């Protein structure tokens, strides 16, 4: 994991830095990109996709903060490195399902 190589250690300060960096990079920017592209690929124009994402990003980001801050704190501070890939894969699958539901919820209307 690149974040762990950039910010080594498992002290509370180092874990907090890793979690903050992860949230800035993936929590907002990553989710904005995923929501926009998914909506665009479902048939919206790119501008419509961006507008939809602007309306949806804050509830998604709040959910991301709750879910991923908690998980990443455990991952970077407690979960042994040998178990991190599988635990992160499980979390990512659940998160992807949530993002998919958010990105298409208005298309069925």
mmCIF file with all atom_site columns, C-alpha atoms in Angstrom:
data_model
loop_
_atom_site.group_PDB
_atom_site.id
_atom_site.type_symbol
_atom_site.label_atom_id
_atom_site.label_alt_id
_atom_site.label_comp_id
_atom_site.label_asym_id
_atom_site.label_entity_id
_atom_site.label_seq_id
_atom_site.pdbx_PDB_ins_code
_atom_site.Cartn_x
_atom_site.Cartn_y
_atom_site.Cartn_z
_atom_site.occupancy
_atom_site.B_iso_or_equiv
_atom_site.pdbx_formal_charge
_atom_site.auth_seq_id
_atom_site.auth_comp_id
_atom_site.auth_asym_id
_atom_site.auth_atom_id
_atom_site.pdbx_PDB_model_num
ATOM 1   C CA . UNK A 1 1   ? 0.000   0.000   0.000   1.00 0.00 ? 1   UNK A CA 1
ATOM 2   C CA . UNK A 1 2   ? 1.491   3.269   -1.134  1.00 0.00 ? 2   UNK A CA 1
ATOM 3   C CA . UNK A 1 3   ? 0.081   5.270   1.776   1.00 0.00 ? 3   UNK A CA 1
ATOM 4   C CA . UNK A 1 4   ? 1.770   2.975   4.280   1.00 0.00 ? 4   UNK A CA 1
ATOM 5   C CA . UNK A 1 5   ? 5.112   3.320   2.523   1.00 0.00 ? 5   UNK A CA 1
ATOM 6   C CA . UNK A 1 6   ? 4.771   7.122   2.392   1.00 0.00 ? 6   UNK A CA 1
ATOM 7   C CA . UNK A 1 7   ? 3.670   7.365   6.024   1.00 0.00 ? 7   UNK A CA 1
ATOM 8   C CA . UNK A 1 8   ? 5.256   4.457   7.923   1.00 0.00 ? 8   UNK A CA 1
ATOM 9   C CA . UNK A 1 9   ? 4.340   3.382   11.444  1.00 0.00 ? 9   UNK A CA 1
ATOM 10  C CA . UNK A 1 10  ? 1.341   2.449   13.551  1.00 0.00 ? 10  UNK A CA 1
ATOM 11  C CA . UNK A 1 11  ? 1.438   5.117   16.238  1.00 0.00 ? 11  UNK A CA 1
ATOM 12  C CA . UNK A 1 12  ? -1.821  7.047   16.704  1.00 0.00 ? 12  UNK A CA 1
ATOM 13  C CA . UNK A 1 13  ? -0.314  10.125  15.010  1.00 0.00 ? 13  UNK A CA 1
ATOM 14  C CA . UNK A 1 14  ? 0.869   8.144   11.976  1.00 0.00 ? 14  UNK A CA 1
ATOM 15  C CA . UNK A 1 15  ? -2.455  6.302   11.704  1.00 0.00 ? 15  UNK A CA 1
ATOM 16  C CA . UNK A 1 16  ? -4.272  9.646   11.859  1.00 0.00 ? 16  UNK A CA 1
ATOM 17  C CA . UNK A 1 17  ? -2.091  11.054  9.076   1.00 0.00 ? 17  UNK A CA 1
ATOM 18  C CA . UNK A 1 18  ? -2.726  7.995   6.902   1.00 0.00 ? 18  UNK A CA 1
ATOM 19  C CA . UNK A 1 19  ? -6.470  8.179   7.470   1.00 0.00 ? 19  UNK A CA 1
ATOM 20  C CA . UNK A 1 20  ? -6.564  11.921  6.715   1.00 0.00 ? 20  UNK A CA 1
ATOM 21  C CA . UNK A 1 21  ? -4.538  11.499  3.523   1.00 0.00 ? 21  UNK A CA 1
ATOM 22  C CA . UNK A 1 22  ? -6.715  8.588   2.408   1.00 0.00 ? 22  UNK A CA 1
ATOM 23  C CA . UNK A 1 23  ? -9.907  10.584  3.044   1.00 0.00 ? 23  UNK A CA 1
ATOM 24  C CA . UNK A 1 24  ? -8.683  13.596  1.085   1.00 0.00 ? 24  UNK A CA 1
ATOM 25  C CA . UNK A 1 25  ? -7.603  11.508  -1.869  1.00 0.00 ? 25  UNK A CA 1
ATOM 26  C CA . UNK A 1 26  ? -10.290 8.830   -2.087  1.00 0.00 ? 26  UNK A CA 1
ATOM 27  C CA . UNK A 1 27  ? -13.039 10.072  0.206   1.00 0.00 ? 27  UNK A CA 1
ATOM 28  C CA . UNK A 1 28  ? -13.891 13.136  -1.831  1.00 0.00 ? 28  UNK A CA 1
ATOM 29  C CA . UNK A 1 29  ? -11.968 13.082  -5.117  1.00 0.00 ? 29  UNK A CA 1
ATOM 30  C CA . UNK A 1 30  ? -12.301 9.362   -5.759  1.00 0.00 ? 30  UNK A CA 1
ATOM 31  C CA . UNK A 1 31  ? -16.009 9.261   -4.972  1.00 0.00 ? 31  UNK A CA 1
ATOM 32  C CA . UNK A 1 32  ? -16.678 12.361  -7.075  1.00 0.00 ? 32  UNK A CA 1
ATOM 33  C CA . UNK A 1 33  ? -14.986 10.722  -10.042 1.00 0.00 ? 33  UNK A CA 1
ATOM 34  C CA . UNK A 1 34  ? -16.711 7.380   -9.607  1.00 0.00 ? 34  UNK A CA 1
ATOM 35  C CA . UNK A 1 35  ? -20.172 8.909   -9.225  1.00 0.00 ? 35  UNK A CA 1
ATOM 36  C CA . UNK A 1 36  ? -19.676 11.130  -12.256 1.00 0.00 ? 36  UNK A CA 1
ATOM 37  C CA . UNK A 1 37  ? -18.348 8.419   -14.554 1.00 0.00 ? 37  UNK A CA 1
ATOM 38  C CA . UNK A 1 38  ? -20.977 5.859   -13.494 1.00 0.00 ? 38  UNK A CA 1
ATOM 39  C CA . UNK A 1 39  ? -23.792 8.347   -14.135 1.00 0.00 ? 39  UNK A CA 1
ATOM 40  C CA . UNK A 1 40  ? -22.271 9.360   -17.467 1.00 0.00 ? 40  UNK A CA 1
ATOM 41  C CA . UNK A 1 41  ? -21.923 5.721   -18.551 1.00 0.00 ? 41  UNK A CA 1
ATOM 42  C CA . UNK A 1 42  ? -25.588 5.149   -17.667 1.00 0.00 ? 42  UNK A CA 1
ATOM 43  C CA . UNK A 1 43  ? -26.592 7.603   -20.390 1.00 0.00 ? 43  UNK A CA 1
ATOM 44  C CA . UNK A 1 44  ? -26.507 11.072  -18.836 1.00 0.00 ? 44  UNK A CA 1
ATOM 45  C CA . UNK A 1 45  ? -24.545 13.776  -20.575 1.00 0.00 ? 45  UNK A CA 1
ATOM 46  C CA . UNK A 1 46  ? -21.252 14.588  -18.901 1.00 0.00 ? 46  UNK A CA 1
ATOM 47  C CA . UNK A 1 47  ? -22.625 17.915  -17.636 1.00 0.00 ? 47  UNK A CA 1
ATOM 48  C CA . UNK A 1 48  ? -25.715 16.167  -16.234 1.00 0.00 ? 48  UNK A CA 1
ATOM 49  C CA . UNK A 1 49  ? -23.462 13.606  -14.559 1.00 0.00 ? 49  UNK A CA 1
ATOM 50  C CA . UNK A 1 50  ? -21.362 16.328  -12.927 1.00 0.00 ? 50  UNK A CA 1
ATOM 51  C CA . UNK A 1 51  ? -24.469 18.204  -11.772 1.00 0.00 ? 51  UNK A CA 1
ATOM 52  C CA . UNK A 1 52  ? -25.915 15.023  -10.279 1.00 0.00 ? 52  UNK A CA 1
ATOM 53  C CA . UNK A 1 53  ? -22.636 14.286  -8.529  1.00 0.00 ? 53  UNK A CA 1
ATOM 54  C CA . UNK A 1 54  ? -22.492 17.801  -7.082  1.00 0.00 ? 54  UNK A CA 1
ATOM 55  C CA . UNK A 1 55  ? -25.929 17.213  -5.569  1.00 0.00 ? 55  UNK A CA 1
ATOM 56  C CA . UNK A 1 56  ? -25.026 13.765  -4.220  1.00 0.00 ? 56  UNK A CA 1
ATOM 57  C CA . UNK A 1 57  ? -21.389 14.095  -3.132  1.00 0.00 ? 57  UNK A CA 1
ATOM 58  C CA . UNK A 1 58  ? -21.900 15.523  0.365   1.00 0.00 ? 58  UNK A CA 1
ATOM 59  C CA . UNK A 1 59  ? -24.162 12.747  1.665   1.00 0.00 ? 59  UNK A CA 1
ATOM 60  C CA . UNK A 1 60  ? -21.781 10.228  0.079   1.00 0.00 ? 60  UNK A CA 1
ATOM 61  C CA . UNK A 1 61  ? -18.737 11.940  1.594   1.00 0.00 ? 61  UNK A CA 1
ATOM 62  C CA . UNK A 1 62  ? -20.379 11.974  5.043   1.00 0.00 ? 62  UNK A CA 1
ATOM 63  C CA . UNK A 1 63  ? -21.080 8.250   4.712   1.00 0.00 ? 63  UNK A CA 1
ATOM 64  C CA . UNK A 1 64  ? -17.526 7.728   3.494   1.00 0.00 ? 64  UNK A CA 1
ATOM 65  C CA . UNK A 1 65  ? -16.163 9.530   6.553   1.00 0.00 ? 65  UNK A CA 1
ATOM 66  C CA . UNK A 1 66  ? -18.122 7.268   8.888   1.00 0.00 ? 66  UNK A CA 1
ATOM 67  C CA . UNK A 1 67  ? -17.355 3.999   7.112   1.00 0.00 ? 67  UNK A CA 1
ATOM 68  C CA . UNK A 1 68  ? -13.821 4.492   5.816   1.00 0.00 ? 68  UNK A CA 1
ATOM 69  C CA . UNK A 1 69  ? -12.414 6.540   8.687   1.00 0.00 ? 69  UNK A CA 1
ATOM 70  C CA . UNK A 1 70  ? -13.444 3.749   11.037  1.00 0.00 ? 70  UNK A CA 1
ATOM 71  C CA . UNK A 1 71  ? -12.182 0.975   8.778   1.00 0.00 ? 71  UNK A CA 1
ATOM 72  C CA . UNK A 1 72  ? -8.914  2.717   7.839   1.00 0.00 ? 72  UNK A CA 1
ATOM 73  C CA . UNK A 1 73  ? -8.156  3.440   11.473  1.00 0.00 ? 73  UNK A CA 1
ATOM 74  C CA . UNK A 1 74  ? -8.469  -0.282  12.159  1.00 0.00 ? 74  UNK A CA 1
ATOM 75  C CA . UNK A 1 75  ? -6.608  -1.234  8.990   1.00 0.00 ? 75  UNK A CA 1
ATOM 76  C CA . UNK A 1 76  ? -3.658  1.095   9.485   1.00 0.00 ? 76  UNK A CA 1
ATOM 77  C CA . UNK A 1 77  ? -3.488  0.613   13.249  1.00 0.00 ? 77  UNK A CA 1
ATOM 78  C CA . UNK A 1 78  ? -4.699  -2.882  14.179  1.00 0.00 ? 78  UNK A CA 1
ATOM 79  C CA . UNK A 1 79  ? -5.307  -5.311  11.303  1.00 0.00 ? 79  UNK A CA 1
ATOM 80  C CA . UNK A 1 80  ? -2.165  -7.323  10.503  1.00 0.00 ? 80  UNK A CA 1
ATOM 81  C CA . UNK A 1 81  ? -0.712  -6.452  7.089   1.00 0.00 ? 81  UNK A CA 1
ATOM 82  C CA . UNK A 1 82  ? -1.252  -10.020 5.863   1.00 0.00 ? 82  UNK A CA 1
ATOM 83  C CA . UNK A 1 83  ? -5.034  -9.632  6.380   1.00 0.00 ? 83  UNK A CA 1
ATOM 84  C CA . UNK A 1 84  ? -5.358  -6.103  5.029   1.00 0.00 ? 84  UNK A CA 1
ATOM 85  C CA . UNK A 1 85  ? -5.830  -7.024  1.344   1.00 0.00 ? 85  UNK A CA 1
ATOM 86  C CA . UNK A 1 86  ? -8.781  -9.338  2.002   1.00 0.00 ? 86  UNK A CA 1
ATOM 87  C CA . UNK A 1 87  ? -10.419 -7.078  4.588   1.00 0.00 ? 87  UNK A CA 1
ATOM 88  C CA . UNK A 1 88  ? -10.041 -4.089  2.278   1.00 0.00 ? 88  UNK A CA 1
ATOM 89  C CA . UNK A 1 89  ? -11.486 -6.085  -0.649  1.00 0.00 ? 89  UNK A CA 1
ATOM 90  C CA . UNK A 1 90  ? -14.570 -6.938  1.397   1.00 0.00 ? 90  UNK A CA 1
ATOM 91  C CA . UNK A 1 91  ? -15.020 -3.308  2.446   1.00 0.00 ? 91  UNK A CA 1
ATOM 92  C CA . UNK A 1 92  ? -14.470 -2.076  -1.113  1.00 0.00 ? 92  UNK A CA 1
ATOM 93  C CA . UNK A 1 93  ? -17.096 -4.478  -2.479  1.00 0.00 ? 93  UNK A CA 1
ATOM 94  C CA . UNK A 1 94  ? -19.666 -3.233  0.023   1.00 0.00 ? 94  UNK A CA 1
ATOM 95  C CA . UNK A 1 95  ? -18.763 0.389   -0.689  1.00 0.00 ? 95  UNK A CA 1
ATOM 96  C CA . UNK A 1 96  ? -19.006 -0.161  -4.450  1.00 0.00 ? 96  UNK A CA 1
ATOM 97  C CA . UNK A 1 97  ? -22.525 -1.527  -4.024  1.00 0.00 ? 97  UNK A CA 1
ATOM 98  C CA . UNK A 1 98  ? -23.461 1.596   -2.062  1.00 0.00 ? 98  UNK A CA 1
ATOM 99  C CA . UNK A 1 99  ? -21.920 3.931   -4.667  1.00 0.00 ? 99  UNK A CA 1
ATOM 100 C CA . UNK A 1 100 ? -23.713 2.059   -7.460  1.00 0.00 ? 100 UNK A CA 1
ATOM 101 C CA . UNK A 1 101 ? -27.045 2.486   -5.707  1.00 0.00 ? 101 UNK A CA 1
ATOM 102 C CA . UNK A 1 102 ? -26.457 6.206   -5.194  1.00 0.00 ? 102 UNK A CA 1
ATOM 103 C CA . UNK A 1 103 ? -25.292 6.813   -8.761  1.00 0.00 ? 103 UNK A CA 1
ATOM 104 C CA . UNK A 1 104 ? -28.341 5.222   -10.400 1.00 0.00 ? 104 UNK A CA 1
ATOM 105 C CA . UNK A 1 105 ? -31.138 5.943   -7.922  1.00 0.00 ? 105 UNK A CA 1
ATOM 106 C CA . UNK A 1 106 ? -32.720 8.691   -10.045 1.00 0.00 ? 106 UNK A CA 1
ATOM 107 C CA . UNK A 1 107 ? -32.331 6.932   -13.413 1.00 0.00 ? 107 UNK A CA 1
ATOM 108 C CA . UNK A 1 108 ? -35.317 4.663   -12.833 1.00 0.00 ? 108 UNK A CA 1
ATOM 109 C CA . UNK A 1 109 ? -37.754 7.592   -12.536 1.00 0.00 ? 109 UNK A CA 1
#
